[in-house]
Short mmCIF file of C-alpha atoms in Angstrom, two decimals:
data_model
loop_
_atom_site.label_atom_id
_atom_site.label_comp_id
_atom_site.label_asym_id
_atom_site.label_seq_id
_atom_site.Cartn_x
_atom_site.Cartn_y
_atom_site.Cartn_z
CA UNK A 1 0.00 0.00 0.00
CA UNK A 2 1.38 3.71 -1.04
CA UNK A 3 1.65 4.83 2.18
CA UNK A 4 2.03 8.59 1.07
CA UNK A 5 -1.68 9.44 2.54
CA UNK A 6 -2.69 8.93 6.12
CA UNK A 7 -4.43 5.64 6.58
CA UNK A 8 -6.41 4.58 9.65
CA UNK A 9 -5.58 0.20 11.31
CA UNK A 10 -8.01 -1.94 10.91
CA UNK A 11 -8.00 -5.11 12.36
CA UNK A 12 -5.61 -7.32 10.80
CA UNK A 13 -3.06 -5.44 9.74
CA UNK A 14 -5.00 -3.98 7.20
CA UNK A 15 -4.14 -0.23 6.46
CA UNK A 16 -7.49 1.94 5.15
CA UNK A 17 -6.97 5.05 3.60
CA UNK A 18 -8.89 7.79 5.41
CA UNK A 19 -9.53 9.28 1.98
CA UNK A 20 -11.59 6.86 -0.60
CA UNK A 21 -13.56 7.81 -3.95
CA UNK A 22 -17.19 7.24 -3.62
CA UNK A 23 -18.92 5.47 -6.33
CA UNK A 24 -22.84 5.89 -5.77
CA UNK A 25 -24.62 6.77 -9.16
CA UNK A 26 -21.54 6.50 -11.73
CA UNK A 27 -22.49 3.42 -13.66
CA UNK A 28 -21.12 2.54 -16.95
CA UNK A 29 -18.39 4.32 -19.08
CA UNK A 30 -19.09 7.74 -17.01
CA UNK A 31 -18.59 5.62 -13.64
CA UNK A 32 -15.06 3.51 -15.40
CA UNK A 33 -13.92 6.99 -16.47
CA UNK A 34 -14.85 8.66 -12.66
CA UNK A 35 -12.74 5.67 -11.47
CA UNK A 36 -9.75 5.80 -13.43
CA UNK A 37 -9.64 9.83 -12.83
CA UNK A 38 -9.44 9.24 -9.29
CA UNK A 39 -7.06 6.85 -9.50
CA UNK A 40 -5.27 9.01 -11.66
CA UNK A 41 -5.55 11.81 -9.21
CA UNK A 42 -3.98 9.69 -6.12
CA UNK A 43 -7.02 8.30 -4.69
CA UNK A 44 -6.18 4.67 -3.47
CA UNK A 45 -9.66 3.70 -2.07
CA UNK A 46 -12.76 3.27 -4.18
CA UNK A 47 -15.89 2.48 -2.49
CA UNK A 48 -18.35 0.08 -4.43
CA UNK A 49 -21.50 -1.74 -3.44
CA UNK A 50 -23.74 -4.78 -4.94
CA UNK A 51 -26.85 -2.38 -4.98
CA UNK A 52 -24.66 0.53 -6.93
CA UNK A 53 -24.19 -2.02 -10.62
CA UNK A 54 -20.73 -0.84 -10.99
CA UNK A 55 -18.47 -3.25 -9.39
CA UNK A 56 -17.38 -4.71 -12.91
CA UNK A 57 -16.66 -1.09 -14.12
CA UNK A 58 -14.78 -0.39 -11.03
CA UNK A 59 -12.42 -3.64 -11.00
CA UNK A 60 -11.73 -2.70 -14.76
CA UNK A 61 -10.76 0.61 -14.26
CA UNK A 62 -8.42 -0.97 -11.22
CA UNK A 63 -7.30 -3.43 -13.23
CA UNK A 64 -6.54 -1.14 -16.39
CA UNK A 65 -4.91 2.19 -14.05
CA UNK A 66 -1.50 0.45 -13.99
CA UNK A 67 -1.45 0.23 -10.31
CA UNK A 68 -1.20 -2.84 -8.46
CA UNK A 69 -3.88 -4.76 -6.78
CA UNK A 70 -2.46 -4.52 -2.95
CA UNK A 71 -1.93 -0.50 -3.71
CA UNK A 72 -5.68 -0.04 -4.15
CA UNK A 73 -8.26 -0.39 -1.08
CA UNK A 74 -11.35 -1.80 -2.50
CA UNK A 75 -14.57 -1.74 -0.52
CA UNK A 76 -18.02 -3.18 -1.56
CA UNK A 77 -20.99 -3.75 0.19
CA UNK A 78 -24.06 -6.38 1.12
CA UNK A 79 -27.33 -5.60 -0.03
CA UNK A 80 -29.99 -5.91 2.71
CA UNK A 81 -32.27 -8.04 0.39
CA UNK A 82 -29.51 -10.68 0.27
CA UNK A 83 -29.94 -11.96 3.90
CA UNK A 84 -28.83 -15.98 3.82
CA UNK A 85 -27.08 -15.44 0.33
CA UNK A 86 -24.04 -13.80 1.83
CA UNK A 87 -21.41 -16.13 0.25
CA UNK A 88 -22.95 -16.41 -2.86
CA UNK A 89 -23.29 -12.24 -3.49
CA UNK A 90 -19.32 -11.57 -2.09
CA UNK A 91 -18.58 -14.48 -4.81
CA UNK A 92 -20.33 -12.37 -7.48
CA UNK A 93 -18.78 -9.17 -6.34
CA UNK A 94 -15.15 -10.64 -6.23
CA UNK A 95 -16.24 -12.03 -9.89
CA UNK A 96 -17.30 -8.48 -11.52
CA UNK A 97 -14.78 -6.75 -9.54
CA UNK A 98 -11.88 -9.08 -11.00
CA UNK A 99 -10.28 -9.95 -7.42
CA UNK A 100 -10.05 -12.58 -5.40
CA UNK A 101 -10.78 -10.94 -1.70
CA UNK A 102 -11.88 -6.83 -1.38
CA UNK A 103 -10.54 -4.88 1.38
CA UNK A 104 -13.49 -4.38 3.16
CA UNK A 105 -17.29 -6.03 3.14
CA UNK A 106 -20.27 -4.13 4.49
CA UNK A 107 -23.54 -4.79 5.72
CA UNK A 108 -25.12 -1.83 3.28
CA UNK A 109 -28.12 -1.49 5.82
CA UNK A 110 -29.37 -3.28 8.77
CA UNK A 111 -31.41 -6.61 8.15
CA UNK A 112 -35.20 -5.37 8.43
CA UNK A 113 -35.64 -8.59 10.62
CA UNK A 114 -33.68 -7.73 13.37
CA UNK A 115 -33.39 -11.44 14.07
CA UNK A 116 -31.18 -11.87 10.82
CA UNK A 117 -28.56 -9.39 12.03
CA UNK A 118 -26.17 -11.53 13.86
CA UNK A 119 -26.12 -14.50 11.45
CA UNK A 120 -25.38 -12.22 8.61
CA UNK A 121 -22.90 -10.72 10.55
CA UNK A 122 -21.31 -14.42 10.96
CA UNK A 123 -21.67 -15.35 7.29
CA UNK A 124 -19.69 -11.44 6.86
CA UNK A 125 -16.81 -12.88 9.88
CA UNK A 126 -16.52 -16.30 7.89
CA UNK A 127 -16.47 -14.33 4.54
CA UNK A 128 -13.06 -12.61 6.34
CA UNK A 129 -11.78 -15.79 7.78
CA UNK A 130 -11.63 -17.58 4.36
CA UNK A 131 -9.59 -14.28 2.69
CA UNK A 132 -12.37 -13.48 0.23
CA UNK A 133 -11.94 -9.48 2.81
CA UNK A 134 -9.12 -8.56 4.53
CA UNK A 135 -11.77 -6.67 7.22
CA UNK A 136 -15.44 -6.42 7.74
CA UNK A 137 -17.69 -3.93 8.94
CA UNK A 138 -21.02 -2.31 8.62
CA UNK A 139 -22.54 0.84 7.11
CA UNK A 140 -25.70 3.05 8.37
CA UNK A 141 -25.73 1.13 12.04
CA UNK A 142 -26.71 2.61 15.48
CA UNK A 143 -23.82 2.27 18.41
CA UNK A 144 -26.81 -0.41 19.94
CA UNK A 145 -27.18 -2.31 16.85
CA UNK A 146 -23.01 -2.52 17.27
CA UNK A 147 -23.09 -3.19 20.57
CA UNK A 148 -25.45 -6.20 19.62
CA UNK A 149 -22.97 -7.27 17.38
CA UNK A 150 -20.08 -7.30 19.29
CA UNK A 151 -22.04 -9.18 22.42
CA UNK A 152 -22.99 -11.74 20.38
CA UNK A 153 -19.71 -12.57 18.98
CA UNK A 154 -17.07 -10.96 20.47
CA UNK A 155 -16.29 -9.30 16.97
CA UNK A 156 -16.70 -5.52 16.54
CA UNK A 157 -17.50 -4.52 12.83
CA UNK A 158 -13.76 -2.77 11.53
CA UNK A 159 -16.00 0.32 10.07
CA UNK A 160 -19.21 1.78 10.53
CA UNK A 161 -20.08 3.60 7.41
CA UNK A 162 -22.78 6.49 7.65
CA UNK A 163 -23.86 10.22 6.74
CA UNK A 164 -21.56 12.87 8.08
CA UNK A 165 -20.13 16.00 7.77
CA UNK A 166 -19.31 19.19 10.25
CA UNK A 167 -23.23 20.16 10.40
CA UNK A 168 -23.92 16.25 11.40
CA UNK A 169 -20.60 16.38 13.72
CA UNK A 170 -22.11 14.37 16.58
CA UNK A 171 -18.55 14.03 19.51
CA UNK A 172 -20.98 11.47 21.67
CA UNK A 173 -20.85 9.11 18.39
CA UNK A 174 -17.31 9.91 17.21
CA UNK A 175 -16.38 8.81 20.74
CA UNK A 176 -19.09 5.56 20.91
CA UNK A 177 -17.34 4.32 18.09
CA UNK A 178 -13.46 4.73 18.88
CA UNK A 179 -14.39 2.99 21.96
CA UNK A 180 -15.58 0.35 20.50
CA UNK A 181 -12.30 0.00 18.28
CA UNK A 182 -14.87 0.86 14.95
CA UNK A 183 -13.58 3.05 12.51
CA UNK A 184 -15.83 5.77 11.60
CA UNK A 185 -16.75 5.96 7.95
CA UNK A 186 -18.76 9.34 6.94
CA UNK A 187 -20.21 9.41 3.19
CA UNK A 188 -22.13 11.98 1.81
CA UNK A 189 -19.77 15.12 3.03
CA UNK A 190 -21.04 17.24 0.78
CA UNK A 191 -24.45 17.04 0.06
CA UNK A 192 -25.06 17.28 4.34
CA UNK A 193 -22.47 20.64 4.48
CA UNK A 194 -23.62 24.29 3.42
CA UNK A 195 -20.09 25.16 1.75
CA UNK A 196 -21.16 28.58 1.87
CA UNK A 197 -21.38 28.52 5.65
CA UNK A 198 -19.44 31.51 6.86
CA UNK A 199 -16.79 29.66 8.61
CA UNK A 200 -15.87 27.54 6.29
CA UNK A 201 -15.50 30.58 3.88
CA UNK A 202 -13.22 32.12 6.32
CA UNK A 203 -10.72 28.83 6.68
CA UNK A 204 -10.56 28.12 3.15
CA UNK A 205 -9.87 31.81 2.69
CA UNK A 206 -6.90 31.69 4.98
CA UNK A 207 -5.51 28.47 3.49
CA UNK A 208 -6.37 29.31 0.01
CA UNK A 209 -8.50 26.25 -0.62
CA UNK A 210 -12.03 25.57 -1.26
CA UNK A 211 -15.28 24.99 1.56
CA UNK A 212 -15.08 21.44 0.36
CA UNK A 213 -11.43 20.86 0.61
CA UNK A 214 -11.51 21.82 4.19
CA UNK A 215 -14.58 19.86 4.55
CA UNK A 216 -12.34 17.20 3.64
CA UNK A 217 -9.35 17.96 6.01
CA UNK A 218 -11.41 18.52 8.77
CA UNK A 219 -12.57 14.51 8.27
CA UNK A 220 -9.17 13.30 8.02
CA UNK A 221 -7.85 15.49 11.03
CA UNK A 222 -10.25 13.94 12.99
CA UNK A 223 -9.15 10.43 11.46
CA UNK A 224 -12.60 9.54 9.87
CA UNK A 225 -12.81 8.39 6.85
CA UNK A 226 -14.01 10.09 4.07
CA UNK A 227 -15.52 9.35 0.73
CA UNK A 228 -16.21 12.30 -2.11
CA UNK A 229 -17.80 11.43 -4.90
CA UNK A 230 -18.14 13.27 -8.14
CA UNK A 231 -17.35 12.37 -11.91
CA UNK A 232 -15.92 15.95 -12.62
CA UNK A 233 -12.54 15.29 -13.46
CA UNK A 234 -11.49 18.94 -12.38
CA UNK A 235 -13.77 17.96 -8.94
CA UNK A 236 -11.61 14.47 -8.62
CA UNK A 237 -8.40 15.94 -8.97
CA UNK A 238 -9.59 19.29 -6.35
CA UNK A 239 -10.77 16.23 -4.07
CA UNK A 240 -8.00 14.36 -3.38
CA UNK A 241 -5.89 17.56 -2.64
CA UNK A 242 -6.00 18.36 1.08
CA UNK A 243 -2.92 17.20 1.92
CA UNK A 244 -0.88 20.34 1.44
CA UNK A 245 -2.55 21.78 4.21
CA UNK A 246 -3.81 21.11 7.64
CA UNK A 247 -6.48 23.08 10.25
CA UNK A 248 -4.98 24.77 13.75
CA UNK A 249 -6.98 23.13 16.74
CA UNK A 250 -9.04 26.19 16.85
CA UNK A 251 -10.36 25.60 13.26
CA UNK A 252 -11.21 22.62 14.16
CA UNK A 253 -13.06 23.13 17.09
CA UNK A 254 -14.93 25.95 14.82
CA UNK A 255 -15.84 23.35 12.60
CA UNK A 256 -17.32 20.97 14.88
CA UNK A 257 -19.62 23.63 16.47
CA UNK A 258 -21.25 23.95 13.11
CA UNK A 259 -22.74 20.28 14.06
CA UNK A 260 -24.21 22.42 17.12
CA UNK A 261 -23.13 19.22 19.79
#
């Protein structure tokens, strides 16, 4: 792994970029071409799921950037609809995606019958323990639905993937979760932030970046992983640079009051 970004541990030695390229949406040629921009821009995560019908345009663009396989973290993600065909959809993503393991399975959403949640999440622990992911987690869970996890099987998920940004900035639930050992995942950093919000005007203005850069920065200061998305090249490449610059502890703490906890 190109260890020239910040990354976060996961269990198992595995190293997770705290930025990724999200993937929602960009299907076909336009989501292959979003993909291979990012790539080409630095990015070294790409975030998939079964329910987005892009994983084969995503392992091609992988395959076909030059870079090699262990450089690139891929995630991808369970549908809730596929309750008691867990091996057989992680076998179909590992097929379109052109890989033999991912980086990271999710549980996309919470069963709806809360009685399947644990045995999925055992079918997603002996999905890890045969190689086809180095780590497993889950995406849009509450700390209790966690907490249920990790009492019934002494596993916590590696990542917890759900909405957030500095207006969602919640410190009870940042803090739930590094207890825990769970990585916090936020998606959607944009379309939950007013970049026109007068603070972060003023701290782009002083570091000469955009709102959204520093919407970024402030994610990966506080060691959460982030996930853009967009299939702008000019957006891509603006995206994945925030590493020139960092926020002073009192920009930070600016920040996190716009989340009003």
């Amino acid at each position: 792994m190109d260890l020239d970004q910040p990354t976060v541990p996961l269990p198992g030695e595995v190293r997770m970029p705290l930025l990724g390229f999200g993937t929602w949406q960009a299907t076909g040629k336009a989501g292959y071409d979003a993909v291979l921009a990012a790539l080409d821009a630095g990015y070294r995560h790409i975030d998939t799921a079964t329910m987005y019908g892009n994983e084969e345009e995503v392992g091609r663009a992988v395959q076909e950037s030059g870079l090699r396989r262990e450089d690139v973290f891929l995630t991808t993600k369970l549908p809730p609809e596929r309750v008691g065909r867990e091996r057989e959809t992680i076998e179909a993503s590992l097929r379109a995606l052109g890989t033999d393991h991912v980086d990271l399975w999710l549980v996309h959403w919470p069963p709806s019958n809360p009685a399947d949640s644990i045995p999925v999440w055992r079918e997603l622990l002996a999905a890890r323990d045969e190689g086809l992911a180095r780590a497993v987690g889950v995406s849009n869970y509450s700390t209790a639905q966690i907490d249920e996890l990790i009492q019934a099987t002494e596993e916590n998920p590696a990542v917890n993937q759900i909405p957030w940004s500095p207006f969602l900035y919640d410190r009870q639930r940042h803090i739930e979760h590094r207890d825990r050992g769970v990585v916090l995942e936020g998606y959607s950093p944009f379309k939950r932030s007013d970049l026109s919000d007068p603070v972060l005007t003023r701290i782009a203005g002083a570091h000469g970046v955009s709102p959204a850069q520093v919407v970024l920065r402030w994610h990966i200061d506080h060691e959460i992983v982030v996930i853009p998305k967009s299939v702008t090249p000019e957006r891509i490449r603006a995206n994945a640079d925030v590493f020139q610059f960092a926020l002073t502890a009192e920009e930070m703490r600016d920040i996190d009051a716009l989340g009003g906890t």
